[in-house]
C-alpha cells in the first residue's frame, strides 16, 4: 500500500511574515497531528530556515522549489543541494513546468539536478507533463516517455526509489482547468507501466506518483481516489490554509 503525499508548492509567494502565518495555521490544524498522509510544504528559499524551525516536532516535511546541480562556486543566484539540506529540506521540486518553460530547463539539466539532489540525500519531486499543444497533437505519451527516460538517465533503480513523480499537465497548471480523473489516471498508469518495463514491477508498484494541476478542495477526492494517483502537488490552493487542509483531508 503506497502512502499518499500532498505537497504545497508556494511558488514565488509569501514573504517571511506571510510564511510564518501560513505555516502556523497549517501546523495548528488537525492535519499537523495524526494524519496518515504525508505533507510537504515548499515555501520560497527565503522562508526555508524559519519554516524548518516552525515545523520541528510536527509530521510536516520541508521541501524547496528548485536547486542547482553544482555543489558550489561562481553561479550567482543559485542554491545547491547541500545548502537546502543545511536549512532542513528533505525534498526538492525538480523540473516544474515553470522551470522548463520560463527558465528553459532541458531534460538534460533536470537529469543533472536529480543526480545532485539524490547524491545529497534530498528526495526529488520530479515533475513531468505535456503542454496543451502536445496533448492536442496526440503526443502526450511520447512526451511523458521522453521526460521520464531522459530525466532518469544513468540513475540506478535504488536511486529512483527515492524520487516522487508528479504528473502535471502544463495546460492544467494555474489555469483552473484540471485533468479529469480519467485523463490523469490514464497517464499515471502509463508512467507506472513504463517504469515496470524499464526497471521492475517492484519499482512500478511502489513508486509514488502525485497529480498536479488545479487541484482544489472540490476535485481532490475524486482525483486521489484513482488507483494510480498517490496524492497531489498543489499550487494555487496551497496558499490558503483552509483549502490546503481540505485537500489533505481528502487524501486520508
Ligand atoms: C503547481 O504549480 O505545481 C501546480 C500544480 O499549480 P496549480 O495547483 O495552481 O495548478
Coordinates of N, CA and C and ligand atoms in Angstrom, one line a residue:
X1 N 0.8 -1.2 0.0 CA 0.0 0.0 0.0 C 0.9 1.3 0.0
X2 N 0.7 2.1 -1.0 CA 1.6 3.3 -1.1 C 1.0 4.4 -0.2
X3 N 1.9 5.2 0.4 CA 1.4 6.3 1.2 C 1.0 7.5 0.3
X4 N 0.0 8.2 0.7 CA -0.4 9.4 -0.1 C 0.4 10.6 0.4
X5 N 0.9 11.3 -0.6 CA 1.7 12.5 -0.3 C 1.0 13.8 -0.9
X6 N 0.8 14.8 -0.1 CA 0.3 16.0 -0.6 C 1.3 17.1 -0.3
X7 N 1.8 17.7 -1.4 CA 2.8 18.8 -1.3 C 2.3 20.1 -1.7
X8 N 2.7 21.2 -1.1 CA 2.2 22.5 -1.4 C 3.4 23.3 -2.0
X9 N 3.3 23.7 -3.3 CA 4.3 24.5 -4.0 C 3.8 25.9 -3.9
X10 N 4.5 26.7 -3.0 CA 4.1 28.1 -2.8 C 4.5 29.0 -4.0
X11 N 5.4 28.5 -4.8 CA 5.9 29.3 -5.9 C 6.5 30.6 -5.3
X12 N 6.5 31.7 -6.1 CA 7.1 33.0 -5.6 C 6.0 33.8 -4.9
X13 N 5.5 33.2 -3.8 CA 4.5 33.8 -3.0 C 4.9 33.7 -1.5
X14 N 4.5 34.7 -0.7 CA 4.7 34.7 0.7 C 6.1 35.2 1.2
X15 N 6.1 36.4 1.7 CA 7.3 36.9 2.3 C 7.4 36.2 3.7
X16 N 8.4 36.5 4.5 CA 8.7 35.8 5.7 C 7.5 35.9 6.7
X17 N 6.9 37.0 6.8 CA 5.8 37.1 7.8 C 4.6 36.3 7.3
X18 N 4.3 36.4 6.0 CA 3.2 35.6 5.5 C 3.4 34.1 5.6
X19 N 4.7 33.7 5.4 CA 5.1 32.3 5.6 C 4.8 31.8 7.0
X20 N 5.2 32.6 7.9 CA 5.1 32.3 9.4 C 3.6 32.1 9.7
X21 N 2.8 33.0 9.1 CA 1.3 32.9 9.4 C 0.7 31.6 8.8
X22 N 1.1 31.3 7.5 CA 0.5 30.2 6.8 C 1.0 28.9 7.5
X23 N 2.3 28.8 7.8 CA 2.8 27.6 8.5 C 2.1 27.4 9.9
X24 N 1.9 28.5 10.6 CA 1.3 28.3 11.9 C -0.1 27.8 11.8
X25 N -0.9 28.4 10.8 CA -2.2 27.9 10.7 C -2.3 26.4 10.3
X26 N -1.4 26.0 9.4 CA -1.4 24.6 9.0 C -1.0 23.7 10.1
X27 N 0.1 24.0 10.8 CA 0.6 23.1 11.9 C -0.3 23.1 13.1
X28 N -1.1 24.1 13.3 CA -2.0 24.1 14.4 C -3.4 23.5 14.1
X29 N -3.5 23.1 12.8 CA -4.8 22.4 12.4 C -4.7 20.9 12.7
X30 N -5.8 20.2 12.4 CA -5.8 18.8 12.7 C -4.8 18.0 11.8
X31 N -4.4 18.6 10.6 CA -3.5 17.8 9.8 C -2.1 17.9 10.3
X32 N -1.8 18.8 11.2 CA -0.4 18.8 11.7 C -0.2 17.7 12.7
X33 N -1.2 16.9 13.0 CA -1.1 15.9 14.1 C -1.0 14.5 13.5
X34 N -2.2 13.8 13.6 CA -2.1 12.3 13.4 C -2.6 11.9 12.0
X35 N -2.2 12.6 11.0 CA -2.6 12.2 9.7 C -1.7 11.1 9.0
X36 N -2.3 10.2 8.3 CA -1.5 9.2 7.6 C -0.8 9.8 6.4
X37 N -1.5 10.7 5.8 CA -1.0 11.4 4.6 C 0.3 12.1 4.9
X38 N 1.3 12.0 4.0 CA 2.5 12.8 4.3 C 2.3 14.2 3.7
X39 N 2.7 15.1 4.4 CA 2.5 16.5 4.0 C 3.9 17.2 3.8
X40 N 4.1 17.9 2.7 CA 5.3 18.6 2.4 C 5.0 20.0 2.1
X41 N 5.7 20.9 2.7 CA 5.5 22.3 2.3 C 6.7 22.8 1.6
X42 N 6.6 23.5 0.5 CA 7.7 24.0 -0.3 C 7.6 25.6 -0.4
X43 N 8.0 26.3 0.6 CA 8.0 27.7 0.6 C 9.2 28.3 -0.3
X44 N 9.2 29.6 -0.5 CA 10.4 30.1 -1.2 C 11.7 30.0 -0.4
X45 N 12.8 30.1 -1.0 CA 14.1 29.9 -0.3 C 14.2 30.8 0.9
X46 N 13.7 32.0 0.8 CA 13.9 33.0 1.9 C 13.1 32.6 3.2
X47 N 12.2 31.6 3.1 CA 11.4 31.2 4.3 C 11.8 29.9 4.8
X48 N 12.8 29.2 4.1 CA 13.1 27.8 4.5 C 13.6 27.6 5.9
X49 N 14.5 28.5 6.3 CA 15.1 28.3 7.6 C 14.1 28.4 8.7
X50 N 13.3 29.5 8.6 CA 12.3 29.8 9.6 C 11.2 28.6 9.5
X51 N 10.9 28.2 8.3 CA 9.9 27.1 8.2 C 10.4 25.9 8.9
X52 N 11.6 25.6 8.7 CA 12.2 24.4 9.4 C 12.1 24.5 10.9
X53 N 12.4 25.7 11.4 CA 12.3 25.8 12.9 C 10.8 25.7 13.3
X54 N 9.9 26.2 12.6 CA 8.4 26.2 12.9 C 7.9 24.7 12.8
X55 N 8.5 24.0 11.9 CA 7.9 22.6 11.7 C 8.6 21.5 12.5
X56 N 9.6 21.9 13.3 CA 10.2 20.9 14.2 C 9.2 20.3 15.1
X57 N 9.2 19.0 15.3 CA 8.3 18.4 16.2 C 6.9 18.1 15.6
X58 N 6.7 18.5 14.3 CA 5.5 18.1 13.6 C 5.8 17.0 12.6
X59 N 4.7 16.5 12.0 CA 5.0 15.4 11.0 C 5.0 16.0 9.6
X60 N 5.1 17.4 9.5 CA 5.1 18.0 8.2 C 6.6 18.2 7.8
X61 N 6.8 17.8 6.5 CA 8.2 17.9 6.0 C 8.4 19.2 5.2
X62 N 9.7 19.5 5.0 CA 10.0 20.7 4.2 C 10.7 20.4 2.9
X63 N 10.3 21.1 1.9 CA 10.9 21.0 0.6 C 11.2 22.3 0.0
X64 N 12.2 22.3 -1.0 CA 12.5 23.6 -1.7 C 11.8 23.4 -3.1
X65 N 11.8 24.5 -3.9 CA 11.1 24.5 -5.2 C 12.1 24.3 -6.3
X66 N 13.4 24.4 -6.1 CA 14.4 24.3 -7.1 C 15.7 24.2 -6.5
X67 N 16.7 23.8 -7.3 CA 18.1 23.9 -6.8 C 19.0 23.8 -8.1
X68 N 20.3 24.1 -7.9 CA 21.3 24.0 -9.0 C 22.0 22.7 -8.8
X69 N 22.6 22.2 -9.9 CA 23.2 20.9 -9.8 C 24.7 20.9 -9.4
X70 N 25.3 22.1 -9.4 CA 26.7 22.1 -9.0 C 26.8 22.3 -7.4
X71 N 27.9 21.9 -6.8 CA 28.0 21.9 -5.4 C 28.2 23.3 -4.8
X72 N 29.1 24.1 -5.5 CA 29.3 25.4 -5.1 C 30.1 26.1 -6.2
X73 N 30.4 27.4 -6.0 CA 31.2 28.1 -7.0 C 30.6 29.3 -7.6
X74 N 31.1 29.8 -8.7 CA 30.6 31.0 -9.3 C 29.3 30.9 -10.1
X75 N 28.2 30.7 -9.4 CA 26.9 30.5 -10.0 C 26.0 31.5 -9.4
X76 N 26.2 32.8 -9.6 CA 25.4 33.8 -8.9 C 23.9 33.6 -8.9
X77 N 23.4 33.6 -7.8 CA 21.9 33.5 -7.6 C 21.4 32.1 -7.5
X78 N 22.3 31.1 -7.5 CA 21.9 29.7 -7.5 C 22.1 29.2 -6.0
X79 N 21.4 28.1 -5.8 CA 21.4 27.4 -4.5 C 21.7 25.9 -4.7
X80 N 22.6 25.4 -3.9 CA 23.0 23.9 -4.0 C 22.1 23.0 -3.1
X81 N 22.2 21.7 -3.5 CA 21.5 20.7 -2.7 C 22.0 20.8 -1.2
X82 N 23.3 20.9 -1.0 CA 23.8 20.9 0.3 C 23.3 22.1 1.1
X83 N 23.1 23.2 0.5 CA 22.6 24.4 1.2 C 21.1 24.1 1.6
X84 N 20.4 23.5 0.7 CA 19.0 23.1 1.1 C 19.0 22.2 2.3
X85 N 19.9 21.2 2.3 CA 19.9 20.3 3.4 C 20.2 21.0 4.7
X86 N 21.1 22.0 4.6 CA 21.6 22.7 5.8 C 20.5 23.5 6.4
X87 N 19.4 23.8 5.7 CA 18.2 24.5 6.3 C 17.0 23.6 6.5
X88 N 17.3 22.3 6.5 CA 16.3 21.3 6.9 C 15.4 20.7 5.8
X89 N 15.8 21.0 4.5 CA 14.9 20.4 3.5 C 15.2 18.9 3.3
X90 N 14.1 18.2 3.2 CA 14.1 16.7 2.9 C 13.8 16.5 1.4
X91 N 13.1 17.4 0.8 CA 12.6 17.3 -0.6 C 12.9 18.5 -1.4
X92 N 12.9 18.3 -2.7 CA 13.1 19.5 -3.6 C 12.3 19.2 -4.9
X93 N 11.6 20.2 -5.4 CA 10.9 20.0 -6.6 C 11.9 20.2 -7.8
X94 N 11.9 19.3 -8.7 CA 12.8 19.4 -9.9 C 12.0 19.3 -11.2
X95 N 12.3 20.1 -12.1 CA 11.6 20.0 -13.4 C 10.2 20.5 -13.5
X96 N 9.8 21.4 -12.6 CA 8.5 22.0 -12.6 C 8.3 22.7 -14.0
X97 N 7.1 22.6 -14.6 CA 6.9 23.1 -15.9 C 7.3 24.6 -16.0
X98 N 7.2 25.4 -14.9 CA 7.6 26.8 -15.0 C 9.1 26.9 -15.1
X99 N 9.8 26.0 -14.5 CA 11.3 25.9 -14.7 C 11.6 25.5 -16.2
X100 N 10.8 24.5 -16.7 CA 11.1 24.0 -18.0 C 10.8 25.1 -19.1
X101 N 9.7 25.9 -18.9 CA 9.4 26.9 -19.9 C 10.0 28.2 -19.7
X102 N 9.8 28.8 -18.5 CA 10.3 30.2 -18.3 C 11.8 30.2 -18.2
X103 N 12.4 29.2 -17.6 CA 13.8 29.2 -17.4 C 14.5 28.2 -18.3
X104 N 13.8 27.7 -19.3 CA 14.4 26.9 -20.3 C 15.2 25.7 -19.8
X105 N 14.7 25.0 -18.8 CA 15.4 23.8 -18.3 C 15.1 22.6 -19.2
X106 N 16.2 22.0 -19.7 CA 16.0 20.9 -20.6 C 16.0 19.6 -19.7
X107 N 15.6 18.5 -20.4 CA 15.7 17.2 -19.7 C 17.1 16.9 -19.2
X108 N 18.1 17.3 -19.9 CA 19.5 17.1 -19.5 C 19.8 17.8 -18.2
X109 N 19.4 19.0 -18.1 CA 19.6 19.8 -16.9 C 18.8 19.2 -15.7
X110 N 17.6 18.8 -16.0 CA 16.8 18.2 -15.0 C 17.5 16.9 -14.5
X111 N 18.0 16.1 -15.4 CA 18.7 14.9 -15.1 C 19.9 15.2 -14.1
X112 N 20.7 16.3 -14.4 CA 21.8 16.7 -13.6 C 21.3 17.1 -12.2
X113 N 20.2 17.8 -12.2 CA 19.6 18.2 -10.9 C 19.2 17.0 -10.1
X114 N 18.5 16.1 -10.7 CA 18.0 14.9 -10.0 C 19.2 14.1 -9.4
X115 N 20.3 14.0 -10.2 CA 21.5 13.3 -9.7 C 22.1 14.0 -8.5
X116 N 22.2 15.4 -8.6 CA 22.8 16.1 -7.5 C 21.9 16.1 -6.2
X117 N 20.6 16.1 -6.4 CA 19.7 16.1 -5.2 C 19.9 14.7 -4.5
X118 N 19.9 13.6 -5.3 CA 20.0 12.3 -4.7 C 21.3 12.1 -4.1
X119 N 22.4 12.6 -4.7 CA 23.7 12.4 -4.1 C 23.8 13.1 -2.7
X120 N 23.0 14.1 -2.5 CA 23.0 14.8 -1.2 C 21.8 14.4 -0.3
X121 N 21.2 13.2 -0.6 CA 20.1 12.7 0.2 C 18.9 13.7 0.2
X122 N 18.7 14.4 -0.8 CA 17.4 15.2 -0.9 C 16.5 14.4 -1.8
X123 N 15.2 14.2 -1.4 CA 14.3 13.5 -2.3 C 13.6 14.4 -3.3
X124 N 13.8 14.1 -4.6 CA 13.2 15.0 -5.6 C 11.7 14.7 -5.8
X125 N 11.0 15.8 -6.0 CA 9.6 15.7 -6.6 C 9.8 16.0 -8.1
X126 N 9.8 15.0 -8.9 CA 10.2 15.1 -10.3 C 8.9 15.4 -11.1
X127 N 8.8 16.6 -11.7 CA 7.6 17.0 -12.4 C 7.7 16.7 -13.9
X128 N 6.7 16.1 -14.5 CA 6.6 15.8 -15.9 C 5.2 16.1 -16.4
X129 N 5.1 16.5 -17.6 CA 3.7 16.7 -18.1 C 3.8 17.4 -19.5
X130 N 2.7 17.2 -20.2 CA 2.6 17.7 -21.6 C 1.9 19.0 -21.7
X131 N 2.2 19.8 -22.8 CA 1.5 21.1 -23.0 C 0.2 20.8 -23.7
X132 N -0.6 21.8 -23.8 CA -1.9 21.6 -24.5 C -1.7 21.2 -25.9
X133 N -0.7 21.9 -26.6 CA -0.5 21.6 -28.0 C 0.0 20.2 -28.2
X134 N 0.8 19.7 -27.3 CA 1.3 18.3 -27.3 C 0.1 17.3 -27.1
X135 N -0.8 17.6 -26.2 CA -2.0 16.7 -26.0 C -2.8 16.7 -27.2
X136 N -3.1 17.9 -27.8 CA -4.0 18.0 -28.9 C -3.4 17.3 -30.2
X137 N -2.1 17.2 -30.2 CA -1.4 16.5 -31.3 C -1.2 15.0 -31.0
X138 N -1.8 14.6 -29.9 CA -1.7 13.2 -29.5 C -0.3 12.7 -29.1
X139 N 0.5 13.7 -28.6 CA 1.9 13.4 -28.3 C 2.1 13.2 -26.8
X140 N 1.0 13.2 -26.0 CA 1.2 13.1 -24.5 C 2.1 12.0 -24.1
X141 N 1.8 10.8 -24.6 CA 2.6 9.6 -24.1 C 4.1 9.7 -24.6
X142 N 4.3 10.2 -25.8 CA 5.7 10.4 -26.3 C 6.5 11.4 -25.4
X143 N 5.8 12.5 -25.1 CA 6.4 13.5 -24.2 C 6.8 12.9 -22.9
X144 N 5.8 12.3 -22.3 CA 6.0 11.7 -20.9 C 7.1 10.7 -21.0
X145 N 7.1 9.8 -22.0 CA 8.2 8.8 -22.1 C 9.6 9.5 -22.2
X146 N 9.7 10.5 -23.0 CA 10.9 11.2 -23.2 C 11.4 11.9 -21.9
X147 N 10.4 12.5 -21.2 CA 10.8 13.2 -20.0 C 11.3 12.2 -18.9
X148 N 10.6 11.1 -18.9 CA 11.0 10.0 -17.8 C 12.3 9.4 -18.2
X149 N 12.5 9.0 -19.4 CA 13.7 8.3 -19.8 C 14.9 9.2 -19.7
X150 N 14.8 10.4 -20.3 CA 15.9 11.3 -20.3 C 16.2 11.9 -18.9
X151 N 15.1 12.2 -18.2 CA 15.3 12.7 -16.8 C 16.0 11.7 -15.9
X152 N 15.7 10.4 -16.1 CA 16.3 9.4 -15.2 C 17.6 8.8 -15.7
X153 N 18.1 9.3 -16.8 CA 19.3 8.7 -17.4 C 20.4 8.5 -16.4
X154 N 20.9 7.3 -16.5 CA 22.1 6.9 -15.6 C 21.8 6.8 -14.1
X155 N 20.5 6.9 -13.7 CA 20.2 6.7 -12.3 C 19.9 5.2 -12.1
X156 N 20.3 4.7 -10.9 CA 20.0 3.3 -10.7 C 18.6 3.1 -10.1
X157 N 18.1 1.9 -10.1 CA 16.8 1.7 -9.6 C 16.7 2.1 -8.1
X158 N 17.7 1.8 -7.4 CA 17.7 2.1 -5.9 C 17.7 3.6 -5.7
X159 N 18.3 4.4 -6.6 CA 18.2 5.8 -6.6 C 16.8 6.3 -6.9
X160 N 16.2 5.7 -8.0 CA 14.9 6.2 -8.4 C 13.8 5.9 -7.4
X161 N 14.1 4.9 -6.5 CA 13.1 4.6 -5.5 C 12.9 5.8 -4.5
X162 N 13.9 6.7 -4.5 CA 13.8 7.9 -3.6 C 13.1 9.1 -4.3
X163 N 12.7 8.9 -5.5 CA 12.0 10.0 -6.3 C 10.5 9.9 -6.1
X164 N 9.9 11.1 -6.0 CA 8.4 11.2 -6.1 C 8.2 11.7 -7.4
X165 N 7.3 11.1 -8.2 CA 6.9 11.6 -9.5 C 5.7 12.5 -9.4
X166 N 5.6 13.5 -10.2 CA 4.4 14.4 -10.2 C 4.0 14.6 -11.6
X167 N 2.9 14.0 -12.0 CA 2.3 14.2 -13.3 C 1.6 15.6 -13.3
X168 N 2.1 16.5 -14.0 CA 1.4 17.9 -14.0 C 1.2 18.3 -15.5
X169 N 0.0 18.0 -16.1 CA -0.2 18.5 -17.4 C -0.1 20.0 -17.4
X170 N 0.7 20.6 -18.3 CA 1.0 22.0 -18.3 C -0.2 22.8 -18.4
X171 N -1.1 22.3 -19.3 CA -2.4 23.1 -19.5 C -3.3 23.2 -18.3
X172 N -3.0 22.4 -17.3 CA -3.8 22.4 -16.1 C -3.2 23.2 -14.9
X173 N -2.0 23.7 -15.1 CA -1.3 24.3 -14.0 C -1.7 25.8 -13.9
X174 N -2.3 26.2 -12.8 CA -2.7 27.6 -12.6 C -3.8 28.1 -13.5
X175 N -4.4 27.2 -14.2 CA -5.4 27.6 -15.2 C -6.9 27.4 -14.7
X176 N -7.0 26.7 -13.6 CA -8.3 26.3 -13.1 C -8.9 25.2 -13.8
X177 N -8.2 24.6 -14.8 CA -8.7 23.6 -15.7 C -8.0 22.3 -15.3
X178 N -8.5 21.5 -14.5 CA -7.8 20.2 -14.1 C -8.0 19.1 -15.1
X179 N -7.1 18.2 -15.1 CA -7.4 17.0 -15.9 C -8.5 16.2 -15.3
X180 N -9.3 15.6 -16.1 CA -10.4 14.8 -15.4 C -9.7 13.6 -14.7
X181 N -10.4 13.0 -13.8 CA -9.8 11.8 -13.1 C -9.4 10.8 -14.1
X182 N -10.2 10.6 -15.2 CA -9.9 9.6 -16.2 C -8.6 9.9 -16.9
X183 N -8.5 11.2 -17.3 CA -7.2 11.7 -18.1 C -6.0 11.5 -17.2
X184 N -6.1 11.9 -15.9 CA -5.0 11.8 -15.0 C -4.6 10.3 -14.8
X185 N -5.6 9.5 -14.5 CA -5.3 8.1 -14.2 C -4.7 7.4 -15.4
X186 N -5.1 7.8 -16.6 CA -4.5 7.2 -17.8 C -3.0 7.4 -17.9
X187 N -2.6 8.7 -17.6 CA -1.2 9.0 -17.7 C -0.4 8.4 -16.6
X188 N -1.0 8.4 -15.4 CA -0.3 7.8 -14.2 C -0.1 6.3 -14.5
X189 N -1.1 5.6 -15.1 CA -0.9 4.2 -15.4 C 0.2 4.0 -16.4
X190 N 0.2 4.9 -17.4 CA 1.3 4.9 -18.4 C 2.7 5.0 -17.8
X191 N 2.8 5.9 -16.8 CA 4.1 6.1 -16.2 C 4.5 4.9 -15.4
X192 N 3.5 4.3 -14.7 CA 3.8 3.1 -13.9 C 4.2 1.9 -14.8
X193 N 3.5 1.8 -15.9 CA 3.8 0.7 -16.9 C 5.2 0.9 -17.5
X194 N 5.5 2.2 -17.8 CA 6.8 2.5 -18.3 C 7.9 2.1 -17.3
X195 N 7.7 2.4 -16.1 CA 8.7 2.1 -15.0 C 8.9 0.6 -14.9
X196 N 7.8 -0.1 -15.0 CA 7.8 -1.5 -14.9 C 8.7 -2.1 -16.1
X197 N 8.4 -1.6 -17.3 CA 9.1 -2.0 -18.5 C 10.6 -1.7 -18.4
X198 N 10.9 -0.5 -18.0 CA 12.3 0.0 -17.9 C 13.1 -0.5 -16.7
X199 N 12.4 -0.8 -15.6 CA 13.1 -1.1 -14.4 C 12.5 -2.4 -13.8
X200 N 11.5 -2.3 -13.0 CA 10.9 -3.6 -12.4 C 9.5 -3.4 -11.9
X201 N 8.9 -4.5 -11.6 CA 7.5 -4.5 -11.1 C 7.5 -3.9 -9.7
X202 N 8.6 -4.2 -9.0 CA 8.7 -3.7 -7.6 C 8.7 -2.1 -7.6
X203 N 9.5 -1.6 -8.5 CA 9.6 -0.1 -8.6 C 8.3 0.5 -9.0
X204 N 7.7 -0.1 -10.0 CA 6.4 0.4 -10.6 C 5.3 0.3 -9.5
X205 N 5.3 -0.8 -8.7 CA 4.3 -0.9 -7.7 C 4.4 0.1 -6.5
X206 N 5.7 0.4 -6.2 CA 5.9 1.2 -5.0 C 6.2 2.7 -5.2
X207 N 6.4 3.1 -6.5 CA 6.8 4.5 -6.7 C 5.5 5.4 -6.4
X208 N 5.8 6.6 -5.9 CA 4.7 7.5 -5.6 C 4.5 8.4 -6.8
X209 N 3.3 8.5 -7.3 CA 3.1 9.4 -8.5 C 1.9 10.4 -8.1
X210 N 2.3 11.6 -7.8 CA 1.3 12.6 -7.5 C 0.7 13.2 -8.8
X211 N -0.5 13.8 -8.6 CA -1.1 14.6 -9.7 C -1.0 16.0 -9.3
X212 N -0.7 16.9 -10.3 CA -0.7 18.3 -10.0 C -1.4 19.1 -11.2
X213 N -2.1 20.1 -10.9 CA -2.7 20.9 -12.0 C -4.1 21.3 -11.5
X214 N -4.2 22.5 -10.9 CA -5.5 23.0 -10.4 C -6.3 22.0 -9.5
X215 N -5.5 21.4 -8.6 CA -6.2 20.6 -7.6 C -6.8 21.5 -6.6
X216 N -8.0 21.3 -6.2 CA -8.8 22.2 -5.3 C -9.6 21.3 -4.4
X217 N -10.1 21.8 -3.3 CA -10.9 21.0 -2.4 C -12.0 20.2 -3.1
X218 N -12.6 20.9 -4.1 CA -13.8 20.2 -4.7 C -13.4 19.1 -5.8
X219 N -12.2 19.0 -6.2 CA -11.9 17.9 -7.1 C -10.8 17.0 -6.6
X220 N -10.3 17.3 -5.4 CA -9.1 16.5 -4.9 C -9.5 15.0 -4.6
X221 N -10.7 14.8 -4.0 CA -11.0 13.4 -3.6 C -11.1 12.5 -4.8
X222 N -11.8 13.0 -5.8 CA -12.0 12.1 -7.0 C -10.7 11.8 -7.7
X223 N -9.8 12.8 -7.8 CA -8.5 12.6 -8.4 C -7.7 11.6 -7.6
X224 N -7.7 11.8 -6.3 CA -6.8 11.0 -5.4 C -7.4 9.6 -5.2
X225 N -8.7 9.4 -5.6 CA -9.3 8.1 -5.4 C -8.9 7.1 -6.6
X226 N -8.2 7.7 -7.6 CA -7.8 6.8 -8.7 C -6.7 5.9 -8.3
X227 N -6.7 4.7 -8.9 CA -5.8 3.6 -8.3 C -4.3 4.0 -8.5
X228 N -4.0 4.8 -9.5 CA -2.5 5.1 -9.7 C -2.1 6.5 -9.3
X229 N -3.0 7.2 -8.6 CA -2.7 8.6 -8.1 C -2.5 8.5 -6.6
X230 N -1.3 8.9 -6.3 CA -0.9 8.8 -4.8 C -0.8 10.1 -4.1
X231 N -1.6 11.1 -4.4 CA -1.6 12.3 -3.8 C -1.5 13.5 -4.8
X232 N -1.2 14.6 -4.2 CA -1.3 15.8 -5.1 C -0.1 16.8 -4.9
X233 N 0.3 17.5 -5.9 CA 1.2 18.6 -5.8 C 0.3 19.8 -6.1
X234 N 0.2 20.7 -5.1 CA -0.8 21.7 -5.2 C -0.1 23.1 -5.3
X235 N -0.6 23.9 -6.2 CA 0.0 25.3 -6.3 C -1.0 26.3 -5.7
X236 N -1.8 26.9 -6.5 CA -2.7 28.0 -6.0 C -3.5 27.7 -4.7
X237 N -4.0 26.5 -4.6 CA -4.9 26.1 -3.5 C -4.1 25.9 -2.2
X238 N -2.8 25.9 -2.3 CA -2.0 25.7 -1.0 C -1.7 27.0 -0.3
X239 N -2.0 28.1 -1.0 CA -1.7 29.4 -0.4 C -2.6 29.8 0.7
X240 N -3.8 29.1 0.8 CA -4.7 29.4 2.0 C -4.8 28.1 2.8
X241 N -4.6 28.3 4.1 CA -4.6 27.1 4.9 C -5.9 26.3 4.8
X242 N -7.1 27.0 4.7 CA -8.3 26.2 4.7 C -8.4 25.3 3.5
X243 N -8.0 25.8 2.3 CA -8.1 24.9 1.1 C -7.1 23.8 1.1
X244 N -5.9 24.2 1.6 CA -4.8 23.2 1.6 C -5.2 22.0 2.6
X245 N -5.7 22.4 3.8 CA -6.1 21.5 4.8 C -7.2 20.5 4.2
X246 N -8.2 21.1 3.5 CA -9.3 20.3 2.9 C -8.7 19.3 1.9
X247 N -7.7 19.7 1.1 CA -7.1 18.8 0.1 C -6.4 17.7 0.9
X248 N -5.7 18.0 1.9 CA -5.0 16.9 2.7 C -6.1 16.0 3.3
X249 N -7.1 16.5 3.8 CA -8.2 15.7 4.4 C -8.8 14.8 3.4
X250 N -8.9 15.2 2.1 CA -9.5 14.3 1.1 C -8.5 13.2 0.7
X251 N -7.3 13.3 1.1 CA -6.3 12.2 0.7 C -6.4 11.1 1.8
X252 N -7.0 11.3 2.9 CA -7.0 10.3 4.0 C -7.9 9.2 3.7
Ligands
LIG1 C1 2.0 23.6 -9.5 O1 2.5 24.7 -9.5 O2 2.7 22.6 -9.3 C2 0.5 23.5 -9.6 C3 0.0 22.3 -9.8 O3 -0.2 24.7 -9.6 P1 -1.8 24.8 -9.5 O4 -2.3 23.9 -8.4 O5 -2.0 26.3 -9.2 O6 -2.3 24.4 -10.9

